[in-house]
Amino acid sequence: MKRLEDIKRIAIIGAGVMGSGIAQLAAQAGYETVLYDLTRELAANGLKLIAQNLDGAIERKRMTPEGKQEILSRLKATNEFSELVADVVIEAIVERLETKSELFSKLALLIDDDEAIFCSNTSSIPITKLAHGIPHPERIVGMHFFNPAHLMKLVEVVSGTATSPANAQLVYDLSEKLGKEPVMTKDAPGFIVNRIGKMYHTESLKALEEKAAAAETVDALLESCGFKMGPFKLIDLIGLDTNLSVTKSLYEQFHFEPRFAPSHIQQQLVDSGFLGKKSGRGFYQY
């Protein structure tokens, strides 16, 4: 059984906003870190995002240039699947059950170490479903970060029916070493935060569809009530495509309950390529 001190190398799959943020955390915590994506360009873009985050920390006097270089020296960007041999692998890819399950099956063939931990950053798919049919399902643990991963403190640590308590505790301890505040949650669609928080998005989108108020008005009203960020600003930050994928997943997991129904307005924006901050336009222009 792996212990926290046995973890030397962490691999992150998916070099988007979330994956790059997780990779940054691992490198900051002193781990040899591999950031993987399907192409060299995508993987390199993930490193650029990390460098930008670190530059921001330097500007705020929270890091030195030397500290930045030390962190970057622990990071490797790659599109070579064979580089993913590690003590802990964290996937942060598209929110699709079949795609994630296929990835874990490939990892099980690649990594000989039966005690290597496979973590999923899924925000909606039950871990029990992800682990089904995967060799040694006891090592598959939900490790749900929140966007932006390098800043948000919470991590939901989720056990499927086959997850061993020792492995769940190891991921909990690792989350703390990454500077997070982990919480153990039971396996269910959306876990805790997204199951409840999704209503913040879906009800706001319904208000927009019903022309009850403009996106800017909804955001202003909710921020004035104490929310740190209005729902439409938050969706733009997360990415309209990512947010929509989670909504569709929850809608399916909850047997198409109307309260989780995806918004046709959001679908139209995604179809038009308006994905939020990362594309320069979503509900707002950037």
Short mmCIF file of C-alpha atoms in Angstrom, two decimals:
data_model
loop_
_atom_site.label_atom_id
_atom_site.label_comp_id
_atom_site.label_asym_id
_atom_site.label_seq_id
_atom_site.Cartn_x
_atom_site.Cartn_y
_atom_site.Cartn_z
CA MET A 1 0.00 0.00 0.00
CA LYS A 2 1.36 3.41 -0.98
CA ARG A 3 2.09 6.02 1.65
CA LEU A 4 2.31 9.76 1.14
CA GLU A 5 6.11 9.65 1.36
CA ASP A 6 6.17 7.07 -1.46
CA ILE A 7 4.74 9.57 -3.93
CA LYS A 8 7.52 11.11 -6.01
CA ARG A 9 6.01 11.60 -9.46
CA ILE A 10 2.54 12.86 -10.40
CA ALA A 11 1.07 12.85 -13.90
CA ILE A 12 -1.82 15.06 -14.97
CA ILE A 13 -3.81 14.24 -18.09
CA GLY A 14 -5.43 17.22 -19.78
CA ALA A 15 -3.49 20.48 -20.12
CA GLY A 16 -6.46 22.83 -20.13
CA VAL A 17 -7.24 25.40 -17.46
CA MET A 18 -8.06 22.80 -14.82
CA GLY A 19 -5.31 20.31 -15.62
CA SER A 20 -2.61 22.96 -15.82
CA GLY A 21 -3.75 24.37 -12.48
CA ILE A 22 -3.47 20.93 -10.86
CA ALA A 23 -0.03 20.41 -12.41
CA GLN A 24 1.07 23.76 -11.00
CA LEU A 25 -0.01 22.65 -7.52
CA ALA A 26 1.93 19.38 -7.79
CA ALA A 27 5.11 21.13 -8.93
CA GLN A 28 4.75 23.79 -6.23
CA ALA A 29 4.51 21.01 -3.64
CA GLY A 30 7.85 19.63 -4.81
CA TYR A 31 6.73 16.72 -6.98
CA GLU A 32 8.20 15.71 -10.31
CA THR A 33 5.23 16.57 -12.51
CA VAL A 34 4.19 15.48 -16.00
CA LEU A 35 1.49 17.39 -17.88
CA TYR A 36 0.05 15.42 -20.80
CA ASP A 37 -2.25 16.26 -23.68
CA LEU A 38 -2.94 14.81 -27.11
CA THR A 39 -0.62 17.17 -28.99
CA ARG A 40 2.64 18.94 -28.18
CA GLU A 41 0.95 22.26 -28.79
CA LEU A 42 -1.82 21.58 -26.27
CA ALA A 43 0.67 20.37 -23.67
CA ALA A 44 2.90 23.41 -24.25
CA ASN A 45 -0.10 25.72 -23.90
CA GLY A 46 -0.69 24.20 -20.47
CA LEU A 47 2.83 25.19 -19.44
CA LYS A 48 2.18 28.70 -20.72
CA LEU A 49 -0.92 28.93 -18.50
CA ILE A 50 1.16 27.87 -15.51
CA ALA A 51 3.87 30.43 -16.32
CA GLN A 52 1.20 33.14 -16.53
CA ASN A 53 -0.18 32.13 -13.12
CA LEU A 54 3.30 32.26 -11.62
CA ASP A 55 3.98 35.65 -13.21
CA GLY A 56 0.81 36.89 -11.55
CA ALA A 57 2.09 35.63 -8.20
CA ILE A 58 5.37 37.48 -8.78
CA GLU A 59 3.49 40.70 -9.56
CA ARG A 60 1.56 40.32 -6.28
CA LYS A 61 4.87 39.81 -4.41
CA ARG A 62 3.89 36.25 -3.45
CA MET A 63 6.71 34.62 -5.37
CA THR A 64 10.20 35.41 -6.60
CA PRO A 65 11.43 34.87 -10.18
CA GLU A 66 13.76 32.22 -8.76
CA GLY A 67 10.80 30.45 -7.20
CA LYS A 68 9.02 30.44 -10.55
CA GLN A 69 11.99 28.82 -12.27
CA GLU A 70 12.27 26.20 -9.54
CA ILE A 71 8.62 25.23 -10.02
CA LEU A 72 8.92 25.13 -13.80
CA SER A 73 12.02 22.93 -13.52
CA ARG A 74 9.85 20.19 -11.99
CA LEU A 75 7.35 20.30 -14.85
CA LYS A 76 7.44 18.41 -18.12
CA ALA A 77 4.86 18.86 -20.89
CA THR A 78 4.39 15.92 -23.23
CA ASN A 79 2.11 14.24 -25.73
CA GLU A 80 3.80 10.86 -25.21
CA PHE A 81 1.43 8.50 -23.38
CA SER A 82 4.36 6.39 -22.18
CA GLU A 83 5.50 9.35 -20.02
CA LEU A 84 2.45 8.86 -17.77
CA VAL A 85 4.04 6.18 -15.61
CA ALA A 86 3.74 7.76 -12.16
CA ASP A 87 2.80 7.11 -8.54
CA VAL A 88 -0.38 9.17 -8.92
CA VAL A 89 -2.22 9.98 -12.14
CA ILE A 90 -4.92 12.66 -12.16
CA GLU A 91 -7.19 12.96 -15.18
CA ALA A 92 -8.79 16.29 -16.06
CA ILE A 93 -10.26 15.50 -19.47
CA VAL A 94 -13.68 15.88 -21.07
CA GLU A 95 -16.66 15.09 -18.82
CA ARG A 96 -17.67 11.88 -20.60
CA LEU A 97 -17.91 8.49 -18.88
CA GLU A 98 -16.80 6.40 -21.86
CA THR A 99 -13.75 8.58 -22.52
CA LYS A 100 -12.59 8.56 -18.91
CA SER A 101 -13.14 4.79 -18.53
CA GLU A 102 -11.19 4.11 -21.71
CA LEU A 103 -8.35 6.27 -20.39
CA PHE A 104 -8.18 4.36 -17.10
CA SER A 105 -8.13 1.05 -18.99
CA LYS A 106 -5.14 2.26 -21.03
CA LEU A 107 -3.37 3.49 -17.89
CA ALA A 108 -3.86 0.09 -16.24
CA LEU A 109 -2.07 -1.53 -19.19
CA LEU A 110 0.73 1.06 -19.15
CA ILE A 111 1.53 1.18 -15.44
CA ASP A 112 2.79 -2.08 -13.90
CA ASP A 113 2.52 -0.77 -10.35
CA ASP A 114 -0.81 -2.10 -9.06
CA GLU A 115 -0.61 0.38 -6.18
CA ALA A 116 -0.42 3.45 -8.43
CA ILE A 117 -3.37 5.71 -7.68
CA PHE A 118 -5.71 6.79 -10.48
CA CYS A 119 -7.62 9.97 -9.64
CA SER A 120 -10.48 11.55 -11.56
CA ASN A 121 -11.24 15.24 -11.47
CA THR A 122 -14.78 14.49 -12.65
CA SER A 123 -17.34 16.91 -11.28
CA SER A 124 -20.44 14.82 -11.97
CA ILE A 125 -19.76 11.16 -12.86
CA PRO A 126 -19.97 8.60 -10.02
CA ILE A 127 -16.60 7.01 -9.27
CA THR A 128 -18.21 3.57 -9.07
CA LYS A 129 -19.16 3.86 -12.74
CA LEU A 130 -15.69 5.07 -13.73
CA ALA A 131 -14.02 2.16 -11.91
CA HIS A 132 -16.26 -0.54 -13.38
CA GLY A 133 -14.23 -3.07 -15.34
CA ILE A 134 -10.87 -1.43 -14.53
CA PRO A 135 -8.16 -3.70 -13.02
CA HIS A 136 -7.67 -2.98 -9.31
CA PRO A 137 -10.65 -0.61 -8.95
CA GLU A 138 -9.69 -0.08 -5.31
CA ARG A 139 -7.09 2.46 -6.48
CA ILE A 140 -9.54 4.72 -8.32
CA VAL A 141 -10.47 7.81 -6.31
CA GLY A 142 -12.37 10.98 -7.09
CA MET A 143 -10.24 14.10 -6.61
CA HIS A 144 -12.49 16.97 -7.59
CA PHE A 145 -10.74 20.35 -7.70
CA PHE A 146 -12.54 23.64 -8.27
CA ASN A 147 -11.72 26.32 -10.82
CA PRO A 148 -9.22 27.94 -10.70
CA ALA A 149 -7.50 24.91 -9.21
CA HIS A 150 -4.35 26.75 -8.16
CA LEU A 151 -6.39 29.16 -6.02
CA MET A 152 -9.58 27.45 -4.82
CA LYS A 153 -9.04 25.61 -1.54
CA LEU A 154 -11.70 22.89 -1.64
CA VAL A 155 -11.13 19.37 -2.99
CA GLU A 156 -13.86 16.72 -2.84
CA VAL A 157 -12.31 13.28 -2.24
CA VAL A 158 -14.78 10.68 -3.46
CA SER A 159 -14.78 6.92 -2.89
CA GLY A 160 -16.55 4.48 -5.19
CA THR A 161 -17.88 1.19 -3.87
CA ALA A 162 -14.54 -0.50 -4.68
CA THR A 163 -12.22 2.30 -3.52
CA SER A 164 -10.10 1.24 -0.57
CA PRO A 165 -10.35 3.49 2.50
CA ALA A 166 -6.54 3.61 2.63
CA ASN A 167 -6.32 4.98 -0.91
CA ALA A 168 -9.03 7.54 -0.24
CA GLN A 169 -7.11 8.67 2.84
CA LEU A 170 -3.91 8.87 0.80
CA VAL A 171 -5.60 11.19 -1.71
CA TYR A 172 -6.98 13.23 1.20
CA ASP A 173 -3.46 13.57 2.64
CA LEU A 174 -2.03 14.41 -0.79
CA SER A 175 -4.66 17.13 -1.21
CA GLU A 176 -3.52 18.68 2.06
CA LYS A 177 0.10 18.57 0.91
CA LEU A 178 -0.99 20.42 -2.24
CA GLY A 179 -2.30 23.17 0.04
CA LYS A 180 -5.97 22.25 -0.21
CA GLU A 181 -8.80 21.72 2.27
CA PRO A 182 -10.15 18.28 1.32
CA VAL A 183 -13.53 16.87 2.29
CA MET A 184 -14.52 13.21 2.04
CA THR A 185 -17.79 12.83 0.14
CA LYS A 186 -19.93 9.86 -0.78
CA ASP A 187 -20.28 8.69 -4.35
CA ALA A 188 -23.27 10.26 -6.07
CA PRO A 189 -23.91 12.25 -9.25
CA GLY A 190 -22.39 15.71 -8.80
CA PHE A 191 -21.17 14.75 -5.31
CA ILE A 192 -22.06 17.64 -2.96
CA VAL A 193 -20.98 20.98 -4.40
CA ASN A 194 -22.06 20.52 -8.00
CA ARG A 195 -25.32 18.83 -7.11
CA ILE A 196 -26.35 21.86 -5.08
CA GLY A 197 -24.36 24.54 -6.89
CA LYS A 198 -25.63 23.55 -10.32
CA MET A 199 -28.93 25.21 -9.41
CA TYR A 200 -27.04 28.51 -9.22
CA HIS A 201 -26.38 28.14 -12.92
CA THR A 202 -29.52 26.43 -14.20
CA GLU A 203 -31.98 28.76 -12.47
CA SER A 204 -30.03 31.80 -13.65
CA LEU A 205 -30.12 30.47 -17.21
CA LYS A 206 -33.87 29.90 -16.90
CA ALA A 207 -34.29 33.53 -15.83
CA LEU A 208 -32.34 34.55 -18.93
CA GLU A 209 -34.44 32.31 -21.18
CA GLU A 210 -37.64 33.73 -19.69
CA LYS A 211 -36.25 37.25 -20.23
CA ALA A 212 -36.75 38.00 -16.56
CA ALA A 213 -33.40 39.83 -16.51
CA ALA A 214 -30.21 40.26 -18.50
CA ALA A 215 -27.07 38.31 -17.56
CA GLU A 216 -25.41 41.48 -16.23
CA THR A 217 -28.42 42.21 -14.03
CA VAL A 218 -28.55 38.70 -12.59
CA ASP A 219 -24.84 38.82 -11.79
CA ALA A 220 -25.09 42.25 -10.18
CA LEU A 221 -28.06 41.24 -8.03
CA LEU A 222 -26.49 38.03 -6.76
CA GLU A 223 -23.12 39.67 -6.12
CA SER A 224 -24.90 42.37 -4.12
CA CYS A 225 -26.40 39.58 -1.98
CA GLY A 226 -22.94 38.33 -1.06
CA PHE A 227 -22.00 35.85 -3.78
CA LYS A 228 -18.36 36.37 -4.79
CA MET A 229 -19.12 35.96 -8.48
CA GLY A 230 -22.34 36.09 -10.44
CA PRO A 231 -23.43 32.89 -12.23
CA PHE A 232 -22.74 34.14 -15.76
CA LYS A 233 -19.29 35.45 -14.88
CA LEU A 234 -18.61 32.11 -13.23
CA ILE A 235 -19.76 30.11 -16.26
CA ASP A 236 -17.52 32.27 -18.46
CA LEU A 237 -14.59 31.53 -16.14
CA ILE A 238 -15.26 27.78 -16.06
CA GLY A 239 -15.90 27.65 -19.79
CA LEU A 240 -19.36 27.39 -21.33
CA ASP A 241 -18.47 24.07 -22.96
CA THR A 242 -17.13 22.56 -19.75
CA ASN A 243 -20.09 23.82 -17.74
CA LEU A 244 -22.54 22.51 -20.34
CA SER A 245 -20.89 19.07 -20.34
CA VAL A 246 -21.31 18.86 -16.57
CA THR A 247 -24.95 19.92 -16.84
CA LYS A 248 -25.65 17.29 -19.48
CA SER A 249 -23.92 14.64 -17.38
CA LEU A 250 -25.97 15.50 -14.29
CA TYR A 251 -29.15 15.61 -16.38
CA GLU A 252 -28.45 12.06 -17.53
CA GLN A 253 -27.30 10.81 -14.10
CA PHE A 254 -30.50 12.12 -12.49
CA HIS A 255 -32.65 10.42 -15.13
CA PHE A 256 -33.49 13.62 -16.99
CA GLU A 257 -34.99 15.54 -14.10
CA PRO A 258 -36.16 18.93 -15.46
CA ARG A 259 -34.24 20.86 -12.79
CA PHE A 260 -30.98 19.74 -14.43
CA ALA A 261 -32.08 20.35 -18.03
CA PRO A 262 -29.40 22.08 -20.16
CA SER A 263 -30.09 25.58 -21.46
CA HIS A 264 -30.65 26.06 -25.19
CA ILE A 265 -29.09 29.54 -24.91
CA GLN A 266 -25.90 28.05 -23.52
CA GLN A 267 -25.92 25.37 -26.21
CA GLN A 268 -26.22 28.03 -28.92
CA LEU A 269 -23.27 29.96 -27.51
CA VAL A 270 -21.14 26.81 -27.38
CA ASP A 271 -22.12 25.89 -30.93
CA SER A 272 -21.02 29.39 -31.99
CA GLY A 273 -17.62 28.98 -30.36
CA PHE A 274 -18.36 31.47 -27.57
CA LEU A 275 -16.83 29.52 -24.69
CA GLY A 276 -16.18 32.30 -22.17
CA LYS A 277 -12.90 33.90 -21.14
CA LYS A 278 -10.74 31.33 -22.91
CA SER A 279 -12.27 32.20 -26.30
CA GLY A 280 -12.68 35.93 -25.67
CA ARG A 281 -16.46 35.83 -25.59
CA GLY A 282 -19.19 34.07 -23.66
CA PHE A 283 -21.98 35.83 -21.83
CA TYR A 284 -19.51 38.73 -21.73
CA GLN A 285 -16.98 40.11 -24.23
CA TYR A 286 -13.31 39.89 -23.17
#
